[in-house]
PDB file of C-alpha atoms in Angstrom:
ATOM      1  CA  MET W   1      41.694  30.714  25.427  1.00 54.00           C
ATOM      2  CA  SER W   2      40.095  29.436  28.601  1.00 68.00           C
ATOM      3  CA  GLU W   3      41.606  32.348  30.515  1.00 73.00           C
ATOM      4  CA  ASP W   4      40.161  34.693  27.928  1.00 76.00           C
ATOM      5  CA  HIS W   5      36.765  33.083  28.334  1.00 81.00           C
ATOM      6  CA  SER W   6      36.824  33.357  32.138  1.00 86.00           C
ATOM      7  CA  MET W   7      37.720  37.052  31.867  1.00 86.00           C
ATOM      8  CA  THR W   8      34.757  37.575  29.597  1.00 87.00           C
ATOM      9  CA  LEU W   9      32.477  35.820  32.100  1.00 88.00           C
ATOM     10  CA  ALA W  10      33.860  37.904  35.000  1.00 87.00           C
ATOM     11  CA  VAL W  11      33.342  41.127  33.047  1.00 89.00           C
ATOM     12  CA  GLY W  12      29.808  39.975  32.177  1.00 88.00           C
ATOM     13  CA  ARG W  13      29.031  39.282  35.846  1.00 91.00           C
ATOM     14  CA  MET W  14      30.400  42.679  36.868  1.00 93.00           C
ATOM     15  CA  GLU W  15      28.354  44.334  34.138  1.00 93.00           C
ATOM     16  CA  GLY W  16      25.209  42.596  35.427  1.00 92.00           C
ATOM     17  CA  GLN W  17      25.959  43.602  39.000  1.00 94.00           C
ATOM     18  CA  LEU W  18      26.596  47.178  37.914  1.00 93.00           C
ATOM     19  CA  ARG W  19      23.252  47.175  36.102  1.00 95.00           C
ATOM     20  CA  GLU W  20      21.542  46.011  39.331  1.00 95.00           C
ATOM     21  CA  VAL W  21      23.284  48.757  41.315  1.00 95.00           C
ATOM     22  CA  VAL W  22      22.220  51.399  38.782  1.00 95.00           C
ATOM     23  CA  HIS W  23      18.657  50.078  38.907  1.00 96.00           C
ATOM     24  CA  THR W  24      18.645  50.178  42.726  1.00 95.00           C
ATOM     25  CA  VAL W  25      20.028  53.732  42.755  1.00 96.00           C
ATOM     26  CA  ASN W  26      17.382  54.842  40.252  1.00 95.00           C
ATOM     27  CA  ASN W  27      14.632  53.298  42.409  1.00 95.00           C
ATOM     28  CA  LEU W  28      15.960  55.064  45.510  1.00 95.00           C
ATOM     29  CA  ALA W  29      16.200  58.357  43.621  1.00 95.00           C
ATOM     30  CA  GLN W  30      12.541  58.012  42.588  1.00 96.00           C
ATOM     31  CA  LYS W  31      11.543  57.303  46.192  1.00 95.00           C
ATOM     32  CA  PHE W  32      13.434  60.367  47.401  1.00 94.00           C
ATOM     33  CA  GLU W  33      11.746  62.504  44.743  1.00 95.00           C
ATOM     34  CA  ASP W  34       8.339  61.238  45.894  1.00 93.00           C
ATOM     35  CA  LEU W  35       9.300  61.957  49.485  1.00 92.00           C
ATOM     36  CA  MET W  36      10.369  65.493  48.605  1.00 93.00           C
ATOM     37  CA  ARG W  37       7.059  66.093  46.809  1.00 93.00           C
ATOM     38  CA  SER W  38       5.194  64.924  49.903  1.00 90.00           C
ATOM     39  CA  VAL W  39       7.264  67.210  52.116  1.00 88.00           C
ATOM     40  CA  ASP W  40       6.615  70.133  49.766  1.00 90.00           C
ATOM     41  CA  LYS W  41       2.875  69.433  49.832  1.00 90.00           C
ATOM     42  CA  SER W  42       2.844  69.413  53.641  1.00 89.00           C
ATOM     43  CA  ALA W  43       4.869  72.622  54.095  1.00 88.00           C
ATOM     44  CA  HIS W  44       1.700  74.583  54.947  1.00 88.00           C
ATOM     45  CA  LEU W  45       0.745  72.283  57.844  1.00 89.00           C
ATOM     46  CA  PRO W  46       2.670  74.107  60.616  1.00 89.00           C
ATOM     47  CA  THR W  47       0.811  77.315  59.741  1.00 91.00           C
ATOM     48  CA  LEU W  48      -2.523  75.505  59.866  1.00 91.00           C
ATOM     49  CA  VAL W  49      -1.644  73.926  63.206  1.00 91.00           C
ATOM     50  CA  ALA W  50      -0.798  77.344  64.652  1.00 92.00           C
ATOM     51  CA  GLU W  51      -4.070  78.782  63.309  1.00 94.00           C
ATOM     52  CA  ASN W  52      -6.024  75.867  64.766  1.00 94.00           C
ATOM     53  CA  LYS W  53      -4.364  76.350  68.157  1.00 94.00           C
ATOM     54  CA  ALA W  54      -5.355  80.031  68.134  1.00 94.00           C
ATOM     55  CA  GLU W  55      -8.934  79.177  67.150  1.00 95.00           C
ATOM     56  CA  LEU W  56      -9.074  76.492  69.836  1.00 95.00           C
ATOM     57  CA  ALA W  57      -7.887  78.949  72.489  1.00 95.00           C
ATOM     58  CA  ALA W  58     -10.572  81.443  71.384  1.00 95.00           C
ATOM     59  CA  LEU W  59     -13.247  78.741  71.515  1.00 95.00           C
ATOM     60  CA  ASP W  60     -12.044  77.639  74.935  1.00 95.00           C
ATOM     61  CA  ALA W  61     -12.399  81.212  76.208  1.00 95.00           C
ATOM     62  CA  ARG W  62     -15.924  81.426  74.750  1.00 95.00           C
ATOM     63  CA  VAL W  63     -16.909  78.151  76.410  1.00 94.00           C
ATOM     64  CA  LYS W  64     -15.629  79.362  79.778  1.00 94.00           C
ATOM     65  CA  ILE W  65     -17.632  82.602  79.439  1.00 94.00           C
ATOM     66  CA  LEU W  66     -20.767  80.668  78.464  1.00 93.00           C
ATOM     67  CA  GLU W  67     -20.304  78.228  81.345  1.00 93.00           C
ATOM     68  CA  ALA W  68     -19.938  81.095  83.820  1.00 91.00           C
ATOM     69  CA  SER W  69     -23.073  82.742  82.402  1.00 90.00           C
ATOM     70  CA  GLU W  70     -25.003  79.482  82.667  1.00 88.00           C
ATOM     71  CA  ASN W  71     -23.814  78.965  86.239  1.00 85.00           C
ATOM     72  CA  ARG W  72     -25.050  82.464  87.165  1.00 84.00           C
ATOM     73  CA  ARG W  73     -28.391  81.788  85.466  1.00 82.00           C
ATOM     74  CA  VAL W  74     -28.814  78.452  87.233  1.00 79.00           C
ATOM     75  CA  GLY W  75     -27.842  80.067  90.531  1.00 75.00           C
ATOM     76  CA  ALA W  76     -30.402  82.838  90.055  1.00 72.00           C
ATOM     77  CA  PHE W  77     -33.117  80.313  89.277  1.00 73.00           C
ATOM     78  CA  GLY W  78     -32.058  78.331  92.330  1.00 76.00           C
ATOM     79  CA  LEU W  79     -32.342  81.395  94.560  1.00 73.00           C
ATOM     80  CA  GLY W  80     -35.699  82.312  93.011  1.00 75.00           C
ATOM     81  CA  GLY W  81     -36.950  78.770  93.502  1.00 77.00           C
ATOM     82  CA  TRP W  82     -35.831  78.760  97.117  1.00 77.00           C
ATOM     83  CA  ILE W  83     -37.646  82.056  97.729  1.00 75.00           C
ATOM     84  CA  MET W  84     -40.804  80.701  96.068  1.00 76.00           C
ATOM     85  CA  LYS W  85     -40.650  77.585  98.244  1.00 79.00           C
ATOM     86  CA  THR W  86     -40.106  79.451 101.499  1.00 79.00           C
ATOM     87  CA  LEU W  87     -42.523  82.340 100.794  1.00 74.00           C
ATOM     88  CA  PRO W  88     -45.624  80.372 101.909  1.00 78.00           C
ATOM     89  CA  TYR W  89     -43.901  79.486 105.191  1.00 74.00           C
ATOM     90  CA  LEU W  90     -42.882  83.084 105.748  1.00 73.00           C
ATOM     91  CA  ALA W  91     -46.417  84.232 104.944  1.00 75.00           C
ATOM     92  CA  SER W  92     -47.947  81.734 107.362  1.00 78.00           C
ATOM     93  CA  ILE W  93     -45.532  82.808 110.099  1.00 76.00           C
ATOM     94  CA  GLY W  94     -46.451  86.432 109.391  1.00 73.00           C
ATOM     95  CA  MET W  95     -50.150  85.616 109.477  1.00 73.00           C
ATOM     96  CA  GLY W  96     -49.690  83.701 112.700  1.00 72.00           C
ATOM     97  CA  GLY W  97     -47.987  86.715 114.257  1.00 72.00           C
ATOM     98  CA  LEU W  98     -50.777  88.992 113.003  1.00 67.00           C
ATOM     99  CA  ILE W  99     -53.440  86.710 114.480  1.00 72.00           C
ATOM    100  CA  VAL W 100     -51.647  86.613 117.818  1.00 71.00           C
ATOM    101  CA  LYS W 101     -51.436  90.395 117.809  1.00 74.00           C
ATOM    102  CA  LEU W 102     -55.134  90.745 116.930  1.00 73.00           C
ATOM    103  CA  ILE W 103     -56.200  88.313 119.602  1.00 80.00           C
ATOM    104  CA  GLY W 104     -54.159  90.266 122.037  1.00 71.00           C
ATOM    105  CA  GLY W 105     -51.562  87.843 123.044  1.00 56.00           C
TER     106      GLY W 105
END
C-alpha cells in the first residue's frame, strides 16, 4: 500500500509540474501575441521614415537656397555701405583736384 501511495504522490507532483509548464507556456504565448500586435502596429514606420527623409532633404535644399540669398543680400549691403562710406572721401579728393585746377596749379 505504501508503494501505491508513493506512486500517487509522484503522479500528483508531475501533474502539478505539468500545470506550471502549461501556465508558463500560456503566459509566453500571450506575450508573443502582444509582441506581434505591436509589430503589426509599427509596420507603417519604415514608410514614414522614408517620407521624413525626403522632406528633410527638401527642407535642407530650401535652407541652402535661403542662406545663399541672404549671403548675397548681406554682401550687396556691405558693398553699398562701403561705397557710402568712401563717397565723401572721393568727393573731397575730386573737389581738391578741382580747386587745384582752378587755382592753376
